[in-house]
XYZ file of C-alpha atoms in Angstrom:
577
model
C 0.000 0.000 0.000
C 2.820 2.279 -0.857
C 0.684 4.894 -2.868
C -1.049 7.214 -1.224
C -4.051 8.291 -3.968
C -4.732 4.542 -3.105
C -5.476 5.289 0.459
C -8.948 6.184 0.361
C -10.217 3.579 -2.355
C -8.438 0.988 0.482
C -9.949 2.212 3.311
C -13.500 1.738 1.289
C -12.339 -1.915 0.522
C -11.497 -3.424 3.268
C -14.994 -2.229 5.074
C -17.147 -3.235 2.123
C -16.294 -7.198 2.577
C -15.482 -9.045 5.589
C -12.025 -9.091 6.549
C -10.216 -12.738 6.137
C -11.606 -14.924 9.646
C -12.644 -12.176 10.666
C -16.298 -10.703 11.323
C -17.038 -7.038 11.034
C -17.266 -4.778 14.108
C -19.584 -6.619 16.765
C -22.155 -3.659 16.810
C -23.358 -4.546 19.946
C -20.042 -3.213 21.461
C -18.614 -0.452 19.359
C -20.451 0.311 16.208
C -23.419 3.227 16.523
C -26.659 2.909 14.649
C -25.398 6.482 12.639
C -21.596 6.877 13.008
C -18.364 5.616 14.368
C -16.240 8.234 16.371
C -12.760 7.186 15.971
C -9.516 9.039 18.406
C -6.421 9.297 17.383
C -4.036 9.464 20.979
C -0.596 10.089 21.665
C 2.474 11.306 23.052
C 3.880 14.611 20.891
C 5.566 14.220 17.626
C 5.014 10.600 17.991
C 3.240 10.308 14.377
C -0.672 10.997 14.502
C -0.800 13.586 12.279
C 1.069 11.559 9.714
C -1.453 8.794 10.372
C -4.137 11.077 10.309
C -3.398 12.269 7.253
C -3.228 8.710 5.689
C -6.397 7.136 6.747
C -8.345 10.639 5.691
C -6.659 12.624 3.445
C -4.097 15.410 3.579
C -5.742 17.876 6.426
C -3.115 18.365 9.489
C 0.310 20.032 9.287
C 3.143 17.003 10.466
C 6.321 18.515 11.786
C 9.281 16.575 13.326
C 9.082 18.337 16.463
C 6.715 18.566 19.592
C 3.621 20.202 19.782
C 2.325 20.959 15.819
C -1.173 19.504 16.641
C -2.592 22.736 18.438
C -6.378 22.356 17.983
C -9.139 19.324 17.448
C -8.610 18.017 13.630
C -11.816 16.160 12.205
C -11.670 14.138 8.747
C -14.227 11.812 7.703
C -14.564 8.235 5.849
C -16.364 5.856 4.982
C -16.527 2.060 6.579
C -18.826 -0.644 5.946
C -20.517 2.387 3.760
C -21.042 4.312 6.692
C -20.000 7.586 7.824
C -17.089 7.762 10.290
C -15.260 10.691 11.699
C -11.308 9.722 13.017
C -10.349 12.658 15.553
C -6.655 13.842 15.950
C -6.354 15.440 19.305
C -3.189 17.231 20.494
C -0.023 15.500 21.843
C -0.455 14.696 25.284
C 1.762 13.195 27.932
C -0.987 12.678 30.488
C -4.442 12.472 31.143
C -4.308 14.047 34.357
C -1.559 16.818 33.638
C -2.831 20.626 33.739
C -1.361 21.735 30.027
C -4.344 23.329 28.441
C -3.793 21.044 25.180
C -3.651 18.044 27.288
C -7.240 18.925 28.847
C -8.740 20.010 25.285
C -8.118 16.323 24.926
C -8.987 14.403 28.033
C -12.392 16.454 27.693
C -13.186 15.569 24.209
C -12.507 11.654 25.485
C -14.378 11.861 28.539
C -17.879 14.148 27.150
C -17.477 12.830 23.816
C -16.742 9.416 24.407
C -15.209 8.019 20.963
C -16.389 4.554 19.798
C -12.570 3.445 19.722
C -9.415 4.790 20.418
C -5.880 4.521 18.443
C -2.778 5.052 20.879
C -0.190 5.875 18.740
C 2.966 5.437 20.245
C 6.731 6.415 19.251
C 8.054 2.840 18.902
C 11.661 4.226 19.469
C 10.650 5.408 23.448
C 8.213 2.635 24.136
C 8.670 2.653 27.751
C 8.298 6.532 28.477
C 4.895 5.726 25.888
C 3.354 2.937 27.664
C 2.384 5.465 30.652
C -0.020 7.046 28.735
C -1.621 3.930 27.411
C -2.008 2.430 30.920
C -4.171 5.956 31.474
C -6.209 5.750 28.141
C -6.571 1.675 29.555
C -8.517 3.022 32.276
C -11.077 4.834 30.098
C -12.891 1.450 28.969
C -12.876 2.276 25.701
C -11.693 0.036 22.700
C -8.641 0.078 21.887
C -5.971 -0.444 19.243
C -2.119 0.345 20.245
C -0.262 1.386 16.907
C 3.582 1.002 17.263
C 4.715 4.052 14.981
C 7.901 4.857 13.702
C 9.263 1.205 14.240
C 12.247 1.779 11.714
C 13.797 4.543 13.983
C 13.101 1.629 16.878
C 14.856 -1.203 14.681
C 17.731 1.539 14.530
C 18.170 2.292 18.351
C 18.350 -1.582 18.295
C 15.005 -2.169 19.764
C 13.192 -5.307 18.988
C 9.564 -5.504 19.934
C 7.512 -8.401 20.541
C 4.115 -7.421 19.574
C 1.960 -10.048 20.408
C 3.113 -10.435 23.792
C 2.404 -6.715 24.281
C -0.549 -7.272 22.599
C -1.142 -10.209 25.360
C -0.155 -7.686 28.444
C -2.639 -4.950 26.988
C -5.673 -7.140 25.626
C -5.657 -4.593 22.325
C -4.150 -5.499 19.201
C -0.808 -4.442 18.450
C 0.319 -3.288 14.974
C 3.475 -1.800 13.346
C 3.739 1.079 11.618
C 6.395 3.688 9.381
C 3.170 6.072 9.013
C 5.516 8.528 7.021
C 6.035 5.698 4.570
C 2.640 4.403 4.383
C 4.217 0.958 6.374
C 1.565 -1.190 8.058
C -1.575 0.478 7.311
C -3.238 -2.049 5.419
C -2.447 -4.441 9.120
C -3.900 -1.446 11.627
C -7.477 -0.871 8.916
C -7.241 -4.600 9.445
C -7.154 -4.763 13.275
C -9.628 -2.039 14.042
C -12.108 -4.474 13.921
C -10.836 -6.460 16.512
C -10.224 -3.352 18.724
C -10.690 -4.428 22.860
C -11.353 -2.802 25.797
C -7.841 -2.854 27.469
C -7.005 -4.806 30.055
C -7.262 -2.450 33.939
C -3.502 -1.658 34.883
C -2.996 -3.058 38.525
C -1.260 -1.178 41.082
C 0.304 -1.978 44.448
C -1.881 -2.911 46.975
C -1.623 0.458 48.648
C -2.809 2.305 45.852
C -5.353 -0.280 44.932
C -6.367 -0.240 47.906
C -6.974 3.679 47.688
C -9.063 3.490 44.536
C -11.453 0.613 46.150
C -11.665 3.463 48.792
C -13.315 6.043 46.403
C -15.144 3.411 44.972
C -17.370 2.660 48.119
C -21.101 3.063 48.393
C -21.161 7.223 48.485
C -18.335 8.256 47.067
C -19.562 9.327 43.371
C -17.303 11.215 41.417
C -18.593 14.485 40.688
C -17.785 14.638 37.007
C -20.651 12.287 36.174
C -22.224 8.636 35.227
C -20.791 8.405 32.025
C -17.146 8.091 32.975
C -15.873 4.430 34.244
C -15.812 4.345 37.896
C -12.478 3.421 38.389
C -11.171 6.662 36.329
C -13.669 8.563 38.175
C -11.907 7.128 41.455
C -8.591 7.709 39.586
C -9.086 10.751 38.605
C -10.524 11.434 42.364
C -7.248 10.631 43.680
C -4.782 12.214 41.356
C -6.577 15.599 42.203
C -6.358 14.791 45.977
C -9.548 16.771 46.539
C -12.174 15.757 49.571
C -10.041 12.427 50.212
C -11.485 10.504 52.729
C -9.362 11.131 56.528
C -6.278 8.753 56.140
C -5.920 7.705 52.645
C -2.753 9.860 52.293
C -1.094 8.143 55.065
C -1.904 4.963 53.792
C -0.955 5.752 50.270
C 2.832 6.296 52.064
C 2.834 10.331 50.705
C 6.226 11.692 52.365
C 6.235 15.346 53.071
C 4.320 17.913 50.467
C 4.669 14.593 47.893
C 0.778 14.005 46.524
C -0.560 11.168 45.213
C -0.633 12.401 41.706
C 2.992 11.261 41.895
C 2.736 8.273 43.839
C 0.138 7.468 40.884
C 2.853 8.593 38.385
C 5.769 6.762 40.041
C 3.761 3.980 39.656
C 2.406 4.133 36.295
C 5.984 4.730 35.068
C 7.237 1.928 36.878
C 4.465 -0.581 35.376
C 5.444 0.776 31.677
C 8.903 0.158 32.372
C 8.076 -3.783 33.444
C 5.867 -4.180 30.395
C 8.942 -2.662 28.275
C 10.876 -4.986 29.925
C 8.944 -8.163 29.008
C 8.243 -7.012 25.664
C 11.366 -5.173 24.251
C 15.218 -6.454 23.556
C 17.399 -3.796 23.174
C 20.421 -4.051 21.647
C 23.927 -2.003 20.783
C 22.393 0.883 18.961
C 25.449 1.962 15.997
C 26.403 4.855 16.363
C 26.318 6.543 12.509
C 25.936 9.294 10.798
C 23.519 11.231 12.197
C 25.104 11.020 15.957
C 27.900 12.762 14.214
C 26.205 15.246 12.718
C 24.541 16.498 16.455
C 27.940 16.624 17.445
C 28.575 19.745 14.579
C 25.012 21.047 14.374
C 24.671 21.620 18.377
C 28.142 22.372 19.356
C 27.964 25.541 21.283
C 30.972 26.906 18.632
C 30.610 25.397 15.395
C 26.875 24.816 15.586
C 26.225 29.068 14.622
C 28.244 28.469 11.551
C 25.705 26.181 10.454
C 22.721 27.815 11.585
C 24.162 30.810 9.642
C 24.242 28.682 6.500
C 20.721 27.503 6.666
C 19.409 30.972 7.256
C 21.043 32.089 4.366
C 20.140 29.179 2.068
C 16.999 29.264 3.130
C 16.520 33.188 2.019
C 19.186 33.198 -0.546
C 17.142 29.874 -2.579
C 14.444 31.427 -2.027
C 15.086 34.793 -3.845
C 16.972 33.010 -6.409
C 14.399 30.471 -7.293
C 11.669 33.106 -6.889
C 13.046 35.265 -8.598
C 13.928 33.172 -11.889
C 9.891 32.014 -11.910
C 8.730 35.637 -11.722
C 11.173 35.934 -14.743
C 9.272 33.437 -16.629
C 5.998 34.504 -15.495
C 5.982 38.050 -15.136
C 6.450 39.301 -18.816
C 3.833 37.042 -20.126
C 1.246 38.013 -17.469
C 2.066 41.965 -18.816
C 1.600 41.725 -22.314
C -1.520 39.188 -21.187
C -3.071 42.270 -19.144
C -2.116 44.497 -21.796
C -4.301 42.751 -24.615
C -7.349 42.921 -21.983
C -7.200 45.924 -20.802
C -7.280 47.314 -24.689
C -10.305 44.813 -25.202
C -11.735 46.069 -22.102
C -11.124 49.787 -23.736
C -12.035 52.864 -20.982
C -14.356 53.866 -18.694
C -15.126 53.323 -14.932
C -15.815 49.945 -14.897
C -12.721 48.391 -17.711
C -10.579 50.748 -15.028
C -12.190 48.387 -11.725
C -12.055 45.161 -14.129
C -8.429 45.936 -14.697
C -7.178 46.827 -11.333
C -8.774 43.368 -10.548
C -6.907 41.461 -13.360
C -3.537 43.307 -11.675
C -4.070 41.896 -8.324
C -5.183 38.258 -9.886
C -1.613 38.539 -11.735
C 0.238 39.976 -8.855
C -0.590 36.406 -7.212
C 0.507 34.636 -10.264
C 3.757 36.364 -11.296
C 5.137 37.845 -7.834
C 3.755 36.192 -5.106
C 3.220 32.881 -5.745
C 7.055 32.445 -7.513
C 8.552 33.032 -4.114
C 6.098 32.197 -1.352
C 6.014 28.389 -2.769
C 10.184 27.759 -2.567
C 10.143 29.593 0.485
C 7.495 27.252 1.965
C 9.145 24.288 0.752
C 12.569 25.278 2.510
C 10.544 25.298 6.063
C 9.137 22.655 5.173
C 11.815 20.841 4.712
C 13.883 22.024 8.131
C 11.098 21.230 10.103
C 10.769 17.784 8.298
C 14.458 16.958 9.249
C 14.164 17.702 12.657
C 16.307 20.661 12.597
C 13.994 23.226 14.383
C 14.730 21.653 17.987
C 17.969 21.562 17.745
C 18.266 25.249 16.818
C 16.237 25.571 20.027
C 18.842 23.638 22.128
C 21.675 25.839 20.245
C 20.425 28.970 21.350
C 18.517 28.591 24.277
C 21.856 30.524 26.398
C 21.056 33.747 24.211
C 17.209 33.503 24.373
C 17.562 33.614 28.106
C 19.868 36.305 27.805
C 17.421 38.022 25.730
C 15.069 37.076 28.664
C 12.940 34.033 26.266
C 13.253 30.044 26.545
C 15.099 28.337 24.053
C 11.935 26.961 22.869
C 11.258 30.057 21.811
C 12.790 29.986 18.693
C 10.511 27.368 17.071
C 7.214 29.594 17.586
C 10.095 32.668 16.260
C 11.046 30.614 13.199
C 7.542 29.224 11.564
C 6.492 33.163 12.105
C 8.689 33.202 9.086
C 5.758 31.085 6.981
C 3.101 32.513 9.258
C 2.095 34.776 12.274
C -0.996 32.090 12.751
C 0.997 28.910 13.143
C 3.642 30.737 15.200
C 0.977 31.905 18.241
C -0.323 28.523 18.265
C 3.473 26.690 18.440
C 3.922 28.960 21.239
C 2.031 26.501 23.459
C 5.073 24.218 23.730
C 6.374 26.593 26.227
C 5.065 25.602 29.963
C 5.461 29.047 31.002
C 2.636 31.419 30.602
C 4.739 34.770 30.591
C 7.102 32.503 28.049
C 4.154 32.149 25.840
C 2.991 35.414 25.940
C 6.226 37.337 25.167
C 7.038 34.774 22.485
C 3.409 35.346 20.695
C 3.926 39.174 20.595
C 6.989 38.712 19.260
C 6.605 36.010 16.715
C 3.799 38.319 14.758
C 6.668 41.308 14.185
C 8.679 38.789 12.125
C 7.644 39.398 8.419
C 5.754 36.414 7.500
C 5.849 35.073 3.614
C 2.974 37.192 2.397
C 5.846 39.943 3.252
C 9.142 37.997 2.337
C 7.636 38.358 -1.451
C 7.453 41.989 -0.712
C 10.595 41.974 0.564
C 12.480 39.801 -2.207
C 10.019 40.721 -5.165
C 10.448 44.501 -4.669
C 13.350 45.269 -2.714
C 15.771 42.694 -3.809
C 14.293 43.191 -7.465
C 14.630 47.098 -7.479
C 17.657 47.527 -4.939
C 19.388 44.870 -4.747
C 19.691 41.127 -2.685
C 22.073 42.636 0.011
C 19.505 45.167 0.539
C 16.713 42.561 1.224
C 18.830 40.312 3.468
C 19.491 43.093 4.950
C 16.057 44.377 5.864
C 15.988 41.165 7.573
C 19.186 41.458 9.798
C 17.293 44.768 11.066
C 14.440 42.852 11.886
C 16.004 40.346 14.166
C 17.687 42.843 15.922
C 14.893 45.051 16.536
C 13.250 41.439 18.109
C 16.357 40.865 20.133
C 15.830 44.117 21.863
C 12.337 44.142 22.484
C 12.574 41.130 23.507
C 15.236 42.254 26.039
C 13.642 45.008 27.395
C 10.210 43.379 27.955
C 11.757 40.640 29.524
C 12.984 43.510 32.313
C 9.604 44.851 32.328
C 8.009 41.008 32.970
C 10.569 39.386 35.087
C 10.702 35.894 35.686
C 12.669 32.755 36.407
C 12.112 30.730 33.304
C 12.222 26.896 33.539
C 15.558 25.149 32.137
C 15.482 23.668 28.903
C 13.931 20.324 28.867
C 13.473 19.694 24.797
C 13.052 16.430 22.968
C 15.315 16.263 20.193
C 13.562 14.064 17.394
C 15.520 11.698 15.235
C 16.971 13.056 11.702
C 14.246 11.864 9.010
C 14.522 12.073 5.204
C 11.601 14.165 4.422
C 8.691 12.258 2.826
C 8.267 13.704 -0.390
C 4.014 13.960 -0.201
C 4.364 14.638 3.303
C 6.684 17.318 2.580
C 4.858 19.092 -0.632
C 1.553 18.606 1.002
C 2.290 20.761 4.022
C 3.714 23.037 1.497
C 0.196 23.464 -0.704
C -1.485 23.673 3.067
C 0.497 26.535 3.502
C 0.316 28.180 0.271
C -3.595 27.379 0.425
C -4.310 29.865 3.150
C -2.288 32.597 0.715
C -4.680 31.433 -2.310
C -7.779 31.365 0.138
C -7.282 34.516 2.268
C -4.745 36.860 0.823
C -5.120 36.816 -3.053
C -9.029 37.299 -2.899
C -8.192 40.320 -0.619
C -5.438 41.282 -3.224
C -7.629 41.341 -5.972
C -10.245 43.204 -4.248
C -8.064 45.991 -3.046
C -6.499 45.878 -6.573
C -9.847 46.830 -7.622
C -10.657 49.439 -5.000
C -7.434 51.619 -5.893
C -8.276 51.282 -9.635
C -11.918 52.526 -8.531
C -10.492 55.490 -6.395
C -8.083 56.387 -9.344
C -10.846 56.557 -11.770
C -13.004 58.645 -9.429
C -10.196 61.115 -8.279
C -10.731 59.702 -4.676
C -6.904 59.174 -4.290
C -5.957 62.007 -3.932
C -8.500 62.674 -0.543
C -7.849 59.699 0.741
C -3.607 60.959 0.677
C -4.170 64.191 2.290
C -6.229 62.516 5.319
C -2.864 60.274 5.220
C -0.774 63.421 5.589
C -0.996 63.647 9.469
C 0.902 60.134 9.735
C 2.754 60.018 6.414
C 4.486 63.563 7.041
C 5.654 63.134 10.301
C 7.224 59.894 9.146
C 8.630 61.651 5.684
C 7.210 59.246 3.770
C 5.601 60.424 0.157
C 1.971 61.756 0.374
C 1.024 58.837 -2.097
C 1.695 56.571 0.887
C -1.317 57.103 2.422
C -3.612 54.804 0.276
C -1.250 51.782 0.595
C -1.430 52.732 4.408
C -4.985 51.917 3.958
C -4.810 48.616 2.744
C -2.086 47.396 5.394
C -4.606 48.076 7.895
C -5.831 44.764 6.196
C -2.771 43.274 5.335
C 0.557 44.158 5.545
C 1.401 43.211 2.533
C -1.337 44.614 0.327
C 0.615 48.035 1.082
């Protein structure tokens, strides 16, 4: 099932017929009269939006790096020729942690209640994974654990035996390169022998707690819908109204709660089952433990991060600027021969403006926004993004930011939107907040064509790259002096560093259309529009009012007094100016 336009006419196959020995989905346990609901659960960057994106169609942004799912993603499909809807929540490490992401998703499983779940787990850090499957166990929900990513496992040296984790779990077990389109013929396969997990058992002290909140009188607040042992759970971890005792019983030394005590031993249970179920052997060290040893050195690692910044801008004006080449002449002498069809007159002046803006989108923007995109798309694809976090996290907190910061900082290069919502992989509010105001004064790509298809075209490529320079160190400041204003000790730097992956080509062009989708969607209509507008107010003689009540701000600034009508339009966009 390598192909991926083959995806969807699979998915339709194997629920029109009955799988091989098997039956269909016993209704009577988790198929709805209307619609199945269908989760997709994991850890961060361990693969469900790749999945996602495979079972319904290209819909989420995958990055290698924490936190890209921000928000609730909903695709539909059809099984058994019914109507299903899979659900890709957020990366979460816990069900019982206070990150806002992770309670968008333990509320959409606990009021929504999804007909099955798929934990999708990082097969290279099985046992730090397994913790949050022995909390979605607790759910009594249906289950089926998908084992993602098992060729960077196989290259740590880690050889897992699926059925017996299978055995351990009661779920079906499958393995997956989700990237590559590995193993999802065998998970379509399994859902329809998806379980309710087997209950996780604890030591008798803490078993004996959650019999405790179990008792005759003790009904969890939340409601009758959730299982009674996650409502006793749940109960517990918040140490709220616990009954006179249980604390001392659960062996809680000092300020120590039983959230951790419950943690401690959820971690510890993971690390048996990893035990039982995993080998590990010598992992080789090759060329890509080399290469961290260049790319984060705290020396030689900002000659490299140099060089991507300025391939990254330097392809991008190049390659942009040999399409607008191609394009741009043509689209000229295109609007030339309509506009003389159109003739004059109000309305050929409105039509034409229009056809300006439409070709603007064809010959300038488009020619650099789409190598531009496909550059980030590509750094975030091979995991480079973290480690630029880990190589300058001493100067962000000089600057008074995390080094997480620079993730949210660097995507505000594609787009503001994106960057706010990356922000969230910060713990610290302040952190996020600084980081958001920031990230929306980078220029964005809407404005990198201004920059490159206007400056560098009319002044020059130093002058563009230059503009840029400027612009990080007017950020560097602000940042500086806000973080004296908003003082705080910021956490340390605790960042997973993902694996080096070679990009997947569809993975990698689709997030680039994604991107370039919202340009095509959003800014181009607006484009044309105001295209139109400033042909309209030319033809009336309305340009030259609207300039003079410019004149207050445009003066002071010594700016031209045909500035003010562009200023009009940035209030829109920035880029329209």
């Amino acid at each position: 099932m390598g192909r991926s336009s083959s995806r969807w006419m699979e998915l339709a196959w194997l629920w029109e017929e009955d799988l091989p020995g098997e039956s269909s989905f016993p209704r009577s346990k988790i198929m709805p009269q209307n619609k199945l609901k269908i989760a997709l659960v994991g850890q961060p960057n361990s693969g469900k939006s790749t999945l996602f994106n495979a079972l319904v169609g290209l819909k989420a942004i995958a990055s290698n790096f924490p936190g890209t799912t921000v928000e609730i993603l909903r695709g539909r499909a059809f099984i058994s020729g019914k109507p299903a809807e899979i659900v890709d929540l957020p990366g979460i490490y816990s069900l019982f942690a206070e990150d806002p992401a992770e309670r968008v998703a333990r509320d959409f499983l606990l009021t929504e209640r999804p007909d099955l779940i798929i934990n999708v787990i990082d097969a290279s850090v099985l046992s730090r994974s397994l913790s949050l499957t022995l909390e979605l166990a607790e759910l009594g929900i249906p289950m089926v654990v998908v084992l993602n990513m098992a060729d960077e496992a196989e290259h740590k040296g880690i050889r897992i035996d699926r059925e017996k984790l299978s055995e351990i779990l009661g779920v079906p077990v499958v393995l997956t390169v989700a990237s590559r389109g590995v193993g999802l013929r065998e998970l379509l396969s399994a859902l329809p022998k998806a379980a309710v997990p087997k209950s996780p058992v604890y030591s008798p002290p803490v078993e004996k707690a959650i019999s405790a909140l179990l008792l005759p009188g003790k009904d969890s607040q939340e409601g009758p819908s959730f299982p009674p042992r996650f409502s006793a759970i749940l109960r517990l971890a918040e140490g709220k109204d616990l009954p006179e005792g249980l604390k001392e019983e659960l062996h809680c030394k000092g300020e120590e709660e039983p959230a951790w005590i419950l943690a401690e031993e959820r971690a510890a249970l993971a690390h048996r089952i990893f035990r039982e179920v995993a080998r590990v052997e010598r992992a080789k060290v090759g060329f890509r433990e080399h290469l961290d040893d260049l790319l984060m050195h705290p020396i030689f690692g900002y000659p490299f991060l140099l060089l991507a910044l300025f391939l990254l801008f330097f392809l991008t004006f190049k390659v942009g600027g040999a399409l607008e080449g191609l394009l741009l002449p043509a689209l000229e002498e295109l609007s030339t021969w309509i506009r003389e069809i159109l003739g004059a007159g109000v309305l050929p002046e409105v039509l034409g403006g229009a056809l300006d803006g439409l070709f603007a989108g064809i010959g300038i923007a488009i020619p650099y926004l789409l190598p531009f995109y496909l550059l980030l798309a590509l750094l975030e694809d091979v995991g480079y993004l973290p480690r630029l976090g880990f190589l300058l996290d001493g100067l962000m907190h000089r600057l008074g930011l995390h080094g997480k910061s620079v993730i949210p900082l660097v995507l505000g290069y594609g787009c503001s939107v994106p960057a706010v919502l990356a922000t969230r992989i910060l713990e610290d509010e302040r952190d996020r907040l600084l980081t958001a105001g920031l990230a929306v004064l980078i220029p964005c790509a809407a404005r990198t064509v201004v920059v490159f298809g206007l400056v560098g075209r009319f002044i020059g490529p130093a002058a563009a790259f230059a503009l840029y320079l400027g612009n990080i160190l007017v950020v560097a400041l602000l940042a500086y002096f806000l973080s004296r204003i908003f003082p705080a000790a910021g956490p340390g730097l605790i960042l997973e560093i993902p694996p080096y992956r070679v990009p997947a080509l569809r993975t990698t062009l689709g997030k680039t259309w994604l991107r370039l989708r919202e340009f095509v969607k959003v800014a181009w209509p607006l484009l044309i529009v105001s295209s139109a507008i400033l042909s309209l107010a030319q033809a009336v003689g309305a340009e030259r009012y609207l300039n003079l009540l410019a004149l207050p701000f445009t003066f002071p600034l010594g700016l031209p007094v045909q500035a003010g009508v562009p200023l009009v339009f940035a209030v829109l966009r920035k880029e329209l100016a």
